[in-house]
PDB file of C-alpha atoms in Angstrom:
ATOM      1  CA  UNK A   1      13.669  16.347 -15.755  1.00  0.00           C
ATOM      2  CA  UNK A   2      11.722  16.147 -12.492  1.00  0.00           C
ATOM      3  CA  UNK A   3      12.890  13.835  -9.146  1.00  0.00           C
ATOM      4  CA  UNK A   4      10.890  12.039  -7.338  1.00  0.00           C
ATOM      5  CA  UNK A   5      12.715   9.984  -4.508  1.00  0.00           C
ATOM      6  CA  UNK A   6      10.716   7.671  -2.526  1.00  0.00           C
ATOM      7  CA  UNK A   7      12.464   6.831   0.756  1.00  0.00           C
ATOM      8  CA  UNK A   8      11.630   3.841   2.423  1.00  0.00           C
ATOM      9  CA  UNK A   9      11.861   1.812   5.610  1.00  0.00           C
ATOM     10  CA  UNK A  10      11.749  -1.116   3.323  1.00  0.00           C
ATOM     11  CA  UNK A  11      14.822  -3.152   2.423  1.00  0.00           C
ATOM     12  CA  UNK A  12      17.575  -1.476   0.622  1.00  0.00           C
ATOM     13  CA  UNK A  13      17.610  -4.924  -1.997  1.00  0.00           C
ATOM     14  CA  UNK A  14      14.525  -3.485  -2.941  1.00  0.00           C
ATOM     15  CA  UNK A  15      15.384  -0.184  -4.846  1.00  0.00           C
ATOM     16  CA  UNK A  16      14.985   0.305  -8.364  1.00  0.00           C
ATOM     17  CA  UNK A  17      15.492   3.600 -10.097  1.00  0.00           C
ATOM     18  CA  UNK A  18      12.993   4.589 -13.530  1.00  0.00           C
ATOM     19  CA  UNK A  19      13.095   7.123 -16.182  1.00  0.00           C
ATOM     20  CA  UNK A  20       9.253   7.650 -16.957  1.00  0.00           C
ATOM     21  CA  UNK A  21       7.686  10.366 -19.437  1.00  0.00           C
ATOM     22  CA  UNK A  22       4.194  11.387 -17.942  1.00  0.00           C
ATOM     23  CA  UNK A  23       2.112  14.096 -20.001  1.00  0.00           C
ATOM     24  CA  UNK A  24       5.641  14.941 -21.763  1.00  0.00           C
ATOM     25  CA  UNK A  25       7.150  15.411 -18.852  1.00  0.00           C
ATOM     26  CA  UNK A  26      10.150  13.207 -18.063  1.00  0.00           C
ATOM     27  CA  UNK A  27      10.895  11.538 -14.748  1.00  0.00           C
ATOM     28  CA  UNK A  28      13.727  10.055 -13.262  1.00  0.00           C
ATOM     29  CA  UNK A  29      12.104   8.148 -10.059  1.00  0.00           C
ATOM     30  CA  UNK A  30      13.935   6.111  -7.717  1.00  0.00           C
ATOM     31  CA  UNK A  31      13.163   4.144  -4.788  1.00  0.00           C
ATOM     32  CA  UNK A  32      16.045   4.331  -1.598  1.00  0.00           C
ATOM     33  CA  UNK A  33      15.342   1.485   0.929  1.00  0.00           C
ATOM     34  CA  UNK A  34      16.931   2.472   4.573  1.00  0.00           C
ATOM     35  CA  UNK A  35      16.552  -1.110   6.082  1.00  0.00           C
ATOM     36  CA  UNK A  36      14.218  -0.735   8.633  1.00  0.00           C
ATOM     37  CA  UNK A  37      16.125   2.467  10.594  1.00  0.00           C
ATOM     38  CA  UNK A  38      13.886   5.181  11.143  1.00  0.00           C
ATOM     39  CA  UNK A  39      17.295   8.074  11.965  1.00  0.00           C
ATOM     40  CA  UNK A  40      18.408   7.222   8.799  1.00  0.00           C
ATOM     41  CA  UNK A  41      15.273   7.710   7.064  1.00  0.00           C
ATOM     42  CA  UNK A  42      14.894  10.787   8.561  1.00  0.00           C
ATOM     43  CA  UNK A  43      18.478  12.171   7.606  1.00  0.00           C
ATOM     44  CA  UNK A  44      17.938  10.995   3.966  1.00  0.00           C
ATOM     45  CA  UNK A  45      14.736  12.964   3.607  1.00  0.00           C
ATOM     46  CA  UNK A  46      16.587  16.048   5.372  1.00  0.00           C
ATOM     47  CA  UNK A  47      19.417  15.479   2.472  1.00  0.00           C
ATOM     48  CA  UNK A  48      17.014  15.067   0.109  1.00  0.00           C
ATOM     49  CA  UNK A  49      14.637  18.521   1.098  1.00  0.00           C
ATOM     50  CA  UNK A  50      15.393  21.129  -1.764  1.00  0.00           C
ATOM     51  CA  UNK A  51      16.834  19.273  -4.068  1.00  0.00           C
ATOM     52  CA  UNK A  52      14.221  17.128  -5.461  1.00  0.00           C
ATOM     53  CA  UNK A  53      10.943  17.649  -6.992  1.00  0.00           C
ATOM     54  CA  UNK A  54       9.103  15.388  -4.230  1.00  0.00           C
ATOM     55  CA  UNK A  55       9.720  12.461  -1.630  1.00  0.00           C
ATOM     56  CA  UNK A  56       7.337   9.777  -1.199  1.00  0.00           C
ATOM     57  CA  UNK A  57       7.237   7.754   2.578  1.00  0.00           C
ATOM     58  CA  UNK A  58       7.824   3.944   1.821  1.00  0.00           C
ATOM     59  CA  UNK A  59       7.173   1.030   4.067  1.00  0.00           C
ATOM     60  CA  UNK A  60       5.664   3.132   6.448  1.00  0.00           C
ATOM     61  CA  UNK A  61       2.612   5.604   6.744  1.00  0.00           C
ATOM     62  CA  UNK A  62       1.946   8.448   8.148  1.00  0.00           C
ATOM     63  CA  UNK A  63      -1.813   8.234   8.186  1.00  0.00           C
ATOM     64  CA  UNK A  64      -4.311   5.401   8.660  1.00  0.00           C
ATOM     65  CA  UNK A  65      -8.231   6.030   7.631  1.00  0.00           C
ATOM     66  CA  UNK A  66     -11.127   4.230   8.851  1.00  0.00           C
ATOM     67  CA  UNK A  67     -14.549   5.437   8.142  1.00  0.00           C
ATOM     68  CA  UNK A  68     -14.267   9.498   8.554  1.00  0.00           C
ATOM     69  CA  UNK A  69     -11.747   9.536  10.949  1.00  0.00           C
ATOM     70  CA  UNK A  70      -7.745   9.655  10.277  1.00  0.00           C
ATOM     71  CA  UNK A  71      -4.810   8.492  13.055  1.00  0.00           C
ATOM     72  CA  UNK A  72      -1.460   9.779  11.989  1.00  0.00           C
ATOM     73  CA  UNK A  73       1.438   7.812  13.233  1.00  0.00           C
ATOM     74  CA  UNK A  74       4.370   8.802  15.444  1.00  0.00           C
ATOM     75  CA  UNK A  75       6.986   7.358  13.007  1.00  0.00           C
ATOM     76  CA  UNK A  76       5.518   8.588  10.055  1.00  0.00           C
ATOM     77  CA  UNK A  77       5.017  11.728  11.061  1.00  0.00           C
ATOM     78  CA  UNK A  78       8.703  12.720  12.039  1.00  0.00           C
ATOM     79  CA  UNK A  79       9.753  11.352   8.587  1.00  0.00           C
ATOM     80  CA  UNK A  80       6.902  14.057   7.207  1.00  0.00           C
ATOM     81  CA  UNK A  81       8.276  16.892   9.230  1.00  0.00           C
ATOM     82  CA  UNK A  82      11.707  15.926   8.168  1.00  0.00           C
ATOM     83  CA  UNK A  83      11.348  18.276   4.882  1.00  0.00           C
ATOM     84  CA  UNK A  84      10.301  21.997   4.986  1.00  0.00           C
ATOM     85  CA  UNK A  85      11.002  22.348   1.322  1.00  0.00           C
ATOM     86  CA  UNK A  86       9.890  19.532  -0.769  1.00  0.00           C
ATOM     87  CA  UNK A  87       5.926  18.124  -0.784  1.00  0.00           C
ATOM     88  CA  UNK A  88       6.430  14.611   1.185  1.00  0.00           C
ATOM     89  CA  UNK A  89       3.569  11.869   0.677  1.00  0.00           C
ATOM     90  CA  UNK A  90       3.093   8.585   2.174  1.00  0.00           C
ATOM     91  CA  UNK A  91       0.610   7.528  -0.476  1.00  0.00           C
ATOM     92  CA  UNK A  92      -2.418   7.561   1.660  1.00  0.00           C
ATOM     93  CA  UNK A  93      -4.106  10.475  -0.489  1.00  0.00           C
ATOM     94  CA  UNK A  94      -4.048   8.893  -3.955  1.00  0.00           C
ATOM     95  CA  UNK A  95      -5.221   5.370  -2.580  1.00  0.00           C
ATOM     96  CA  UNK A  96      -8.573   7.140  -2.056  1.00  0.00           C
ATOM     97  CA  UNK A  97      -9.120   7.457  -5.910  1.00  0.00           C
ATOM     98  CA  UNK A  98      -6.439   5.064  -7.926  1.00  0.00           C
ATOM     99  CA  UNK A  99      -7.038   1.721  -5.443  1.00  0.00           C
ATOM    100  CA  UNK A 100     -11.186   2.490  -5.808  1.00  0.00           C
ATOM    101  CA  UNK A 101     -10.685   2.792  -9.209  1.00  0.00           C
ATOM    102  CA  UNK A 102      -8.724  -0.869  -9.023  1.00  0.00           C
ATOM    103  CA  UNK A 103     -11.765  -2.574  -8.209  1.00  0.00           C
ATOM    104  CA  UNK A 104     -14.182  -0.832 -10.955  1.00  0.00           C
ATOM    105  CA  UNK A 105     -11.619  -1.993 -13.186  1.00  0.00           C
ATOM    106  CA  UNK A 106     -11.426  -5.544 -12.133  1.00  0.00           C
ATOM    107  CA  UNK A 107     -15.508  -5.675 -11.907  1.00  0.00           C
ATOM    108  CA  UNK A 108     -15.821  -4.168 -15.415  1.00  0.00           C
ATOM    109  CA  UNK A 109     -12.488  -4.468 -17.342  1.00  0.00           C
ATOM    110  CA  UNK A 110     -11.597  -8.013 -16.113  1.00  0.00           C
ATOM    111  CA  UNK A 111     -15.134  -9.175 -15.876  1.00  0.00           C
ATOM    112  CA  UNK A 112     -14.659 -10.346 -12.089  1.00  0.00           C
ATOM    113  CA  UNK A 113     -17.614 -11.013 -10.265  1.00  0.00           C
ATOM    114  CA  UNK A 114     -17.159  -9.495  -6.825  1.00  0.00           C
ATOM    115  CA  UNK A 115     -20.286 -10.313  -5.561  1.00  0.00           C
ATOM    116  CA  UNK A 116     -20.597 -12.937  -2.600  1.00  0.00           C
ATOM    117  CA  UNK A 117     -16.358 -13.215  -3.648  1.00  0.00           C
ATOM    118  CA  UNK A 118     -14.226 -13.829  -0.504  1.00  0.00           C
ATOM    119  CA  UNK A 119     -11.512 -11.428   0.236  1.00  0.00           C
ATOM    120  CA  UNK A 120      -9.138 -11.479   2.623  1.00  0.00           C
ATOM    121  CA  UNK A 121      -7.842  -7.706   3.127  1.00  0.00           C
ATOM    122  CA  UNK A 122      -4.651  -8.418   5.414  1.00  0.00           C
ATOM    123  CA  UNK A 123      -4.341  -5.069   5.759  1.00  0.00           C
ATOM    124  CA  UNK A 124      -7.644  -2.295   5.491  1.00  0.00           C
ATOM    125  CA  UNK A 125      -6.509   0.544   7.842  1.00  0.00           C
ATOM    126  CA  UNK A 126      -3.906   1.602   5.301  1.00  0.00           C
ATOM    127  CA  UNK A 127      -6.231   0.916   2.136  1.00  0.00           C
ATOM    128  CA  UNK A 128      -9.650   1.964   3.370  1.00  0.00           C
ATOM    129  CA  UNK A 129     -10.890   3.386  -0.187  1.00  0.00           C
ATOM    130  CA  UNK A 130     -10.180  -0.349  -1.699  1.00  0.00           C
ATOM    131  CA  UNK A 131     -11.979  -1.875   0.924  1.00  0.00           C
ATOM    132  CA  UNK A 132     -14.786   0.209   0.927  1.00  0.00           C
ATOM    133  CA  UNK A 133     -14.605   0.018  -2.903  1.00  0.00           C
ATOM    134  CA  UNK A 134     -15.212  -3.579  -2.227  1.00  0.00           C
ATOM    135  CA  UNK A 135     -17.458  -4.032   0.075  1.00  0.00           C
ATOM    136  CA  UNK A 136     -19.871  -1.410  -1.727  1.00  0.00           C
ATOM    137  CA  UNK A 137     -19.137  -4.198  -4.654  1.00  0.00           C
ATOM    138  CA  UNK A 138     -20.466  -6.518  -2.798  1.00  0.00           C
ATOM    139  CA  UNK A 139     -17.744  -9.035  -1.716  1.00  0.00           C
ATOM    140  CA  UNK A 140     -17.573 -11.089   0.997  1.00  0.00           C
ATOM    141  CA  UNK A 141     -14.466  -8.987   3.006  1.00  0.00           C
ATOM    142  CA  UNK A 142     -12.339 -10.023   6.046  1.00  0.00           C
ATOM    143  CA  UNK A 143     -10.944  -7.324   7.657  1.00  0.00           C
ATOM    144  CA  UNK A 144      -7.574  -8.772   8.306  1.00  0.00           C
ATOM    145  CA  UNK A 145      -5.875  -5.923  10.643  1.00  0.00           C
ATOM    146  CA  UNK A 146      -6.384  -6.872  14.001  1.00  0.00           C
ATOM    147  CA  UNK A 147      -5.065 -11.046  12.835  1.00  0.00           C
ATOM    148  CA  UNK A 148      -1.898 -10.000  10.759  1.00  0.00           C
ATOM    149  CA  UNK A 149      -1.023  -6.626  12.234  1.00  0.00           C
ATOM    150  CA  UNK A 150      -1.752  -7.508  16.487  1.00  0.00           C
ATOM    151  CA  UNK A 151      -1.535 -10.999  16.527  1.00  0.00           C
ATOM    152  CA  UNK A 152      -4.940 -10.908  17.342  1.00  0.00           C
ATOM    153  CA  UNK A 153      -7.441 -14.185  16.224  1.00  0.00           C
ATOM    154  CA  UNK A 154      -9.938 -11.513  16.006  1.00  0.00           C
ATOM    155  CA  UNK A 155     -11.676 -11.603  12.221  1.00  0.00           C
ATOM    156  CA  UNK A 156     -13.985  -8.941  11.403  1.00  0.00           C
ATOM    157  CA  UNK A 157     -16.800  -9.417   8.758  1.00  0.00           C
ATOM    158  CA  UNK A 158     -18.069  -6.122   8.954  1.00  0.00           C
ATOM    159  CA  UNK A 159     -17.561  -2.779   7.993  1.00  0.00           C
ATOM    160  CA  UNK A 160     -19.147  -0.661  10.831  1.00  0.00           C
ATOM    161  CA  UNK A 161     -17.515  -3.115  13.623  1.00  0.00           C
ATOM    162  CA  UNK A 162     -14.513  -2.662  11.597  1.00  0.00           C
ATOM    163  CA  UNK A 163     -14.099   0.850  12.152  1.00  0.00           C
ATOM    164  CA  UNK A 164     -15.669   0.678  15.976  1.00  0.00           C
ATOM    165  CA  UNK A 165     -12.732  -1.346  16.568  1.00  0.00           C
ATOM    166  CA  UNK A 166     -10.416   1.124  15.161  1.00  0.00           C
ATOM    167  CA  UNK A 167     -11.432   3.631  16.623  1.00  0.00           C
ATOM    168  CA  UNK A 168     -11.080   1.769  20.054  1.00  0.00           C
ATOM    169  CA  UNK A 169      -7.143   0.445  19.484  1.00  0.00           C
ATOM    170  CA  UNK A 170      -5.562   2.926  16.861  1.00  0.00           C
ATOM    171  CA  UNK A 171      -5.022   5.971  18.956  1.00  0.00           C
ATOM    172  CA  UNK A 172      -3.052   3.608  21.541  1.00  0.00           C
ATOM    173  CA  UNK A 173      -1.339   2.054  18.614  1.00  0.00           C
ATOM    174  CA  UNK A 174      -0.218   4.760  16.454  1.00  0.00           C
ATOM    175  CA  UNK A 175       2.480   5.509  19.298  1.00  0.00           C
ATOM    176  CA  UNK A 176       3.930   2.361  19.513  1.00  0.00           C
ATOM    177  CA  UNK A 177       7.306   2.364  17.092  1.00  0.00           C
ATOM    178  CA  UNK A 178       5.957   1.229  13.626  1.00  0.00           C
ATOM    179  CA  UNK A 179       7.985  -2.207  13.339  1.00  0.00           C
ATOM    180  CA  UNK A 180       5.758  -3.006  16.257  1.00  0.00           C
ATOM    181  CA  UNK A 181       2.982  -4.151  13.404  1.00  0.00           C
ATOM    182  CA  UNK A 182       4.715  -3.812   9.949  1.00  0.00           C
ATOM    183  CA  UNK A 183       7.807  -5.874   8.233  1.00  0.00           C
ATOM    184  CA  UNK A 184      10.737  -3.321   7.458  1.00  0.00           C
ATOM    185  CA  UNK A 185      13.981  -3.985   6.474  1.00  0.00           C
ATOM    186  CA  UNK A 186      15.394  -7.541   6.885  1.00  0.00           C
ATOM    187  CA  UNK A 187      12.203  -8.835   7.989  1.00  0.00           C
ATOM    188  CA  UNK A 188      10.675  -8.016   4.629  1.00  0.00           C
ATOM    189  CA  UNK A 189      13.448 -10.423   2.831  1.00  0.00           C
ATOM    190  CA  UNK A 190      12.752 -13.849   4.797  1.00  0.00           C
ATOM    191  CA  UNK A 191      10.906 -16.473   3.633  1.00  0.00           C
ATOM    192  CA  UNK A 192       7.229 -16.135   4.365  1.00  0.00           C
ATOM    193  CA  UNK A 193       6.115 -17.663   7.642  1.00  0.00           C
ATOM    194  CA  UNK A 194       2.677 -19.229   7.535  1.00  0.00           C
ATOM    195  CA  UNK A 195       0.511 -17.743  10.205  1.00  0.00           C
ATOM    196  CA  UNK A 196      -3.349 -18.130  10.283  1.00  0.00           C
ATOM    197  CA  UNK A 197      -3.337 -20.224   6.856  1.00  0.00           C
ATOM    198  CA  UNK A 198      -7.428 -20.525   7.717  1.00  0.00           C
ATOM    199  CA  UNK A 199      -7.906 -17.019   6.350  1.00  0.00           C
ATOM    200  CA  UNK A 200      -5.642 -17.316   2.941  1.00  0.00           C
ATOM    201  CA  UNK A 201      -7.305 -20.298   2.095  1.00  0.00           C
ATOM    202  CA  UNK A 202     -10.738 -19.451   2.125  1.00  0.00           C
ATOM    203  CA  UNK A 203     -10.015 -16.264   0.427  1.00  0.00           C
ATOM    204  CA  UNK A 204     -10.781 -15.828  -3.612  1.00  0.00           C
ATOM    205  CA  UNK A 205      -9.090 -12.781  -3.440  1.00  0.00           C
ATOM    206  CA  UNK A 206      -6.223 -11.838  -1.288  1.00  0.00           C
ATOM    207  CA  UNK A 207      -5.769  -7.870  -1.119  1.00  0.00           C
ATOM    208  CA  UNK A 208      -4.000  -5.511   0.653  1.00  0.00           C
ATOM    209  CA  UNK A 209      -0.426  -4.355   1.566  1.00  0.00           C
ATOM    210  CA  UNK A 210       2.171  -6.662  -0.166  1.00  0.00           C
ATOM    211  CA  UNK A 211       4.652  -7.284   2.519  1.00  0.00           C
ATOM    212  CA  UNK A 212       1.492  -8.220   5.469  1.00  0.00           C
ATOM    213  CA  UNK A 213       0.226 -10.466   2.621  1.00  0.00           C
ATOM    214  CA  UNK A 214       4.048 -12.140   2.139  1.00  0.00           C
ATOM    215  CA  UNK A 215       5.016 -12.624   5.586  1.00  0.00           C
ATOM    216  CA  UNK A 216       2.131 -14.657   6.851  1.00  0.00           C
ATOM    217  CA  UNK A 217       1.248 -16.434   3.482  1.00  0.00           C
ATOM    218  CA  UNK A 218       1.126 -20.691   3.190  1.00  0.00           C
ATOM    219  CA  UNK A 219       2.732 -22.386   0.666  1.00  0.00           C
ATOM    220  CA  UNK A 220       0.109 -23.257  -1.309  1.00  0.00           C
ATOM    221  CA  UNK A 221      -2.381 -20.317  -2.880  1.00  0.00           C
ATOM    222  CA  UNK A 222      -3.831 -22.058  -6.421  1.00  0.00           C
ATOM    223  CA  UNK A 223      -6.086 -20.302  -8.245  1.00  0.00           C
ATOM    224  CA  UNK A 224      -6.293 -17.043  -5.596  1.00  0.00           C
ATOM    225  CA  UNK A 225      -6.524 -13.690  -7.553  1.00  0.00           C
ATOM    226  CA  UNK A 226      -3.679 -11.234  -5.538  1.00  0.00           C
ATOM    227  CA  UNK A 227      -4.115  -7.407  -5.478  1.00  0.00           C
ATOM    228  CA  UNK A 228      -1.518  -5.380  -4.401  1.00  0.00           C
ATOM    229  CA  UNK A 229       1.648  -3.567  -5.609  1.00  0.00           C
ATOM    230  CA  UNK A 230       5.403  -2.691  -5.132  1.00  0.00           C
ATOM    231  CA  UNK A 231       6.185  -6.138  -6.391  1.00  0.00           C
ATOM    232  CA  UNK A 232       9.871  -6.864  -7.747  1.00  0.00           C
ATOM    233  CA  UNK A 233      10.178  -9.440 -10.375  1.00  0.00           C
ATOM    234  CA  UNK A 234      11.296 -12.216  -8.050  1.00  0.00           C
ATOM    235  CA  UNK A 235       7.862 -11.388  -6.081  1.00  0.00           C
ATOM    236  CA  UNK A 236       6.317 -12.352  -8.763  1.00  0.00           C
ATOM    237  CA  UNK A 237       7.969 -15.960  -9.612  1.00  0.00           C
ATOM    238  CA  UNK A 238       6.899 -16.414  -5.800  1.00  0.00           C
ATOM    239  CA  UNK A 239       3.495 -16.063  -6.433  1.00  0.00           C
ATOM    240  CA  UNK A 240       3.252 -17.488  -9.574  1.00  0.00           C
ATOM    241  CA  UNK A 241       5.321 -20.970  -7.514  1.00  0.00           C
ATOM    242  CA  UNK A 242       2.225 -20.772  -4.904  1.00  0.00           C
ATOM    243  CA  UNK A 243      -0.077 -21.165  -7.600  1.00  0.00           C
ATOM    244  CA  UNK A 244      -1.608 -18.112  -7.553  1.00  0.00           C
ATOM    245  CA  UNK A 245      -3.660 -17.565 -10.480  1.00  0.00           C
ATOM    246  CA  UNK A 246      -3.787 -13.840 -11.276  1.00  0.00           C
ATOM    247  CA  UNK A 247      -1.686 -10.810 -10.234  1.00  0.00           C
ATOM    248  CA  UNK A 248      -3.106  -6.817 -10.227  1.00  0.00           C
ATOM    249  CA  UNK A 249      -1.167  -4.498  -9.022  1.00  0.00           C
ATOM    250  CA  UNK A 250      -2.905  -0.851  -8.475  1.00  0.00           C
ATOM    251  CA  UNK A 251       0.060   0.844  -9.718  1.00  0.00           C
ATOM    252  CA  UNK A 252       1.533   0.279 -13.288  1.00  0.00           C
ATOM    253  CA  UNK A 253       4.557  -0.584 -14.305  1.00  0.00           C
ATOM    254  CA  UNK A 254       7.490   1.642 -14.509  1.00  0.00           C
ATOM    255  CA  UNK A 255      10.394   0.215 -15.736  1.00  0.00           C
ATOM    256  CA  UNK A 256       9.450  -3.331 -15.022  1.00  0.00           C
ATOM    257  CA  UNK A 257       7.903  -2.665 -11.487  1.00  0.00           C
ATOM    258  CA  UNK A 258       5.145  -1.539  -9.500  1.00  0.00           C
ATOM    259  CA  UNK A 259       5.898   0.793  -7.492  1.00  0.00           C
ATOM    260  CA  UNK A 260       4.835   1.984  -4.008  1.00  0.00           C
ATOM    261  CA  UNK A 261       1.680   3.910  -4.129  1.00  0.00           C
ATOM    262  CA  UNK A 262       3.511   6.586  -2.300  1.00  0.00           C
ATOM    263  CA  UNK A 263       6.049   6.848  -5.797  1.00  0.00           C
ATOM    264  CA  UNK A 264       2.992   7.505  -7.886  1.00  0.00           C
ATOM    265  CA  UNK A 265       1.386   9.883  -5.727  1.00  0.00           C
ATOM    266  CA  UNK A 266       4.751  12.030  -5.585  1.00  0.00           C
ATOM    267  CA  UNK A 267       5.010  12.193  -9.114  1.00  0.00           C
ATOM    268  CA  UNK A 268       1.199  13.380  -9.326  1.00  0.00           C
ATOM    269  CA  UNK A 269       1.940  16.220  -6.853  1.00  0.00           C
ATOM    270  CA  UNK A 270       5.605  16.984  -8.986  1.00  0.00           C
ATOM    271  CA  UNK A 271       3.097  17.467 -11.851  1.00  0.00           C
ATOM    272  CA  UNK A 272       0.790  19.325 -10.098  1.00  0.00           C
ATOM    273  CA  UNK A 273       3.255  21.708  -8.189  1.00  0.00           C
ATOM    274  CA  UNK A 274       1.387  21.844  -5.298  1.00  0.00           C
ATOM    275  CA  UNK A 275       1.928  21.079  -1.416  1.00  0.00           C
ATOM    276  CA  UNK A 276       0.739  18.053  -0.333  1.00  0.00           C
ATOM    277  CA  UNK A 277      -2.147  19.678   1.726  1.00  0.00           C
ATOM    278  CA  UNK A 278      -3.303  21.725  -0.985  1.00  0.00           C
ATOM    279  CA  UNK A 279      -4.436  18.695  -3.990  1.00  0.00           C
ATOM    280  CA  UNK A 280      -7.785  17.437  -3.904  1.00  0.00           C
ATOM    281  CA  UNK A 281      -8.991  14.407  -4.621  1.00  0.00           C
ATOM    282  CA  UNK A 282     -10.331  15.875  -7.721  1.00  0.00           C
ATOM    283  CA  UNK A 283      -6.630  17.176  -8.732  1.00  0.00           C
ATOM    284  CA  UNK A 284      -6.265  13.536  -8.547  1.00  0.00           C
ATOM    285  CA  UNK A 285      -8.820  11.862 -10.437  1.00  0.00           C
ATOM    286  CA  UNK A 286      -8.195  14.363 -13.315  1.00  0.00           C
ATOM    287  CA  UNK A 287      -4.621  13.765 -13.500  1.00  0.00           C
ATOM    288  CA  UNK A 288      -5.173   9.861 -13.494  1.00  0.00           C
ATOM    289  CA  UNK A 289      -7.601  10.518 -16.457  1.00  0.00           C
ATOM    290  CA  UNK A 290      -5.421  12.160 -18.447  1.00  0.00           C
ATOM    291  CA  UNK A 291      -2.858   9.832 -17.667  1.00  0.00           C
ATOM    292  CA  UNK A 292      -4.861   6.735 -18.501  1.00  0.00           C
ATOM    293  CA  UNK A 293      -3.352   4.715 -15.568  1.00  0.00           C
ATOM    294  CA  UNK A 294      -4.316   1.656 -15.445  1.00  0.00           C
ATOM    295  CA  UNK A 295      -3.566  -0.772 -12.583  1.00  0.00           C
ATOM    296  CA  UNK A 296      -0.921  -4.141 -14.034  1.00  0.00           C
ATOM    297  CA  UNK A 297      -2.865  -7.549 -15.123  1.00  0.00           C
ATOM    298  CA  UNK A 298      -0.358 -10.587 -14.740  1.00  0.00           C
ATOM    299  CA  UNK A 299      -1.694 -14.069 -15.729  1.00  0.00           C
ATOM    300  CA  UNK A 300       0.691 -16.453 -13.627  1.00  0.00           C
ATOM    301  CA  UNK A 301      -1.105 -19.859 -13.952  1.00  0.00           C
TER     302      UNK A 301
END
């Protein structure tokens, strides 16, 4: 049976542990949250080198893409050169393919019109093939970075300005500790604190990142379609109390969860036996064809 571990900055109430059977291969996959403390996700993935088939990066990245260009992060990299052994992903390379894919199979699966649709994407830096995806569908997209991430009352409507203005903060702000801009550990438990409610409720859609879209999310969201993933079954009741109308998650369900995209991706690279820096996004996209992934549909009102 192959391991894959993901270890996460995330909090520890959220790990779950699957046995999965993908092309007749079985899986025993679990999910280790480290409460927001970067030295001890470090040691575990040390402990963990060797001894597992591969280790996916949770609640934290170690790369960000915008256009062509990449920014690798401070934190996330010393978590990635915490193993010498095992392949370690953060998730960033399968997003690419399986969240692009997400929004073909909304547009033609689901029958969702995308066109002129209003999304909010809290969070594009760290899902820049979905956003793309949908803005090349034609939707109506807020890049929501700079407003949920900085602080920043700063919407952007476009793609080119989006990635101008990445390319003018991120190189600053990938060196600044990563619970500068990102909920880990405790903070990812409280209740939701409404923040810029303007955006949410204008939305259609509401994509992105799961625990940017929770923290700053109002009360009320009736009849908004959300798409994200790593959703436990009590984030799920939430939603469904807000009055959102439809959940898909990009990942399917293992178990009775969605896991990180950073889980899936380790368990594509177990399968393919390669180093991270050696699979292609082809080696992807053939694996999720032959896998017939498809991303998690939940009616909740």
């Amino acid at each position: 049976m192959k391991k894959v571990v993901s270890v996460s900055l995330g909090s520890s109430r959220r790990d779950h542990r699957a046995e999965v059977t993908l092309l007749g291969e079985a899986f025993d996959i679990a999910r280790i949250g480290t409460d927001g403390k970067l030295d001890v996700a470090v040691a575990k993935v040390r402990e963990l080198d060797g001894t597992v088939d591969a280790i996916g990066l949770g609640g934290i990245d170690v790369y960000l893409y915008a256009g062509r260009h990449r920014y690798a992060l401070r934190d996330g990299l010393r978590l990635l050169e915490a193993a010498h052994t095992t392949p370690v992903v953060d998730g960033s390379g399968l997003k690419n393919t399986l969240e692009r894919e997400a929004i073909r199979f909304m547009r033609e699966d689901l029958g969702i019109e995308l066109r002129g649709t209003h999304v909010l994407m809290v969070s594009a830096l760290d899902r820049f093939g979905m956003a793309q995806a949908l803005v090349d569908a034609g939707a109506d997209v807020l890049f929501g970075d700079f407003i949920f991430a900085l602080d920043k009352d700063m919407p952007v409507r476009d793609l080119a300005t989006f990635e101008t203005m990445a390319e003018k903060y991120l190189p600053d702000a990938c060196k600044l500790p990563f619970q500068f801009f990102y909920p880990t550990g405790k903070k990812q438990d409280r209740p939701p604190q409404p923040k810029y409610p303007q955006y949410y409720e204008e939305a259609d859609i509401i994509a992105g990142d799961f625990h940017f879209m929770r923290q700053f999310m109002p009360e009320r969201m009736e009849g908004k379609i959300v798409l994200t993933n790593t959703v436990t079954p009590a984030d799920v009741a939430e939603l469904a109390a807000r009055g959102v109308k439809t959940l898909v998650t990009t990942t399917p369900d293992f178990g009775g969860r969605s896991f990180g995209t950073n889980v899936v991706e380790a368990a594509l690279v177990a399968l393919l036996g390669k180093r991270w820096d050696e699979v292609t996004a082809a080696d992807y996209e053939r694996l999720l064809e032959d896998l017939e992934l498809h991303p998690r549909v939940v009616p909740l009102n």
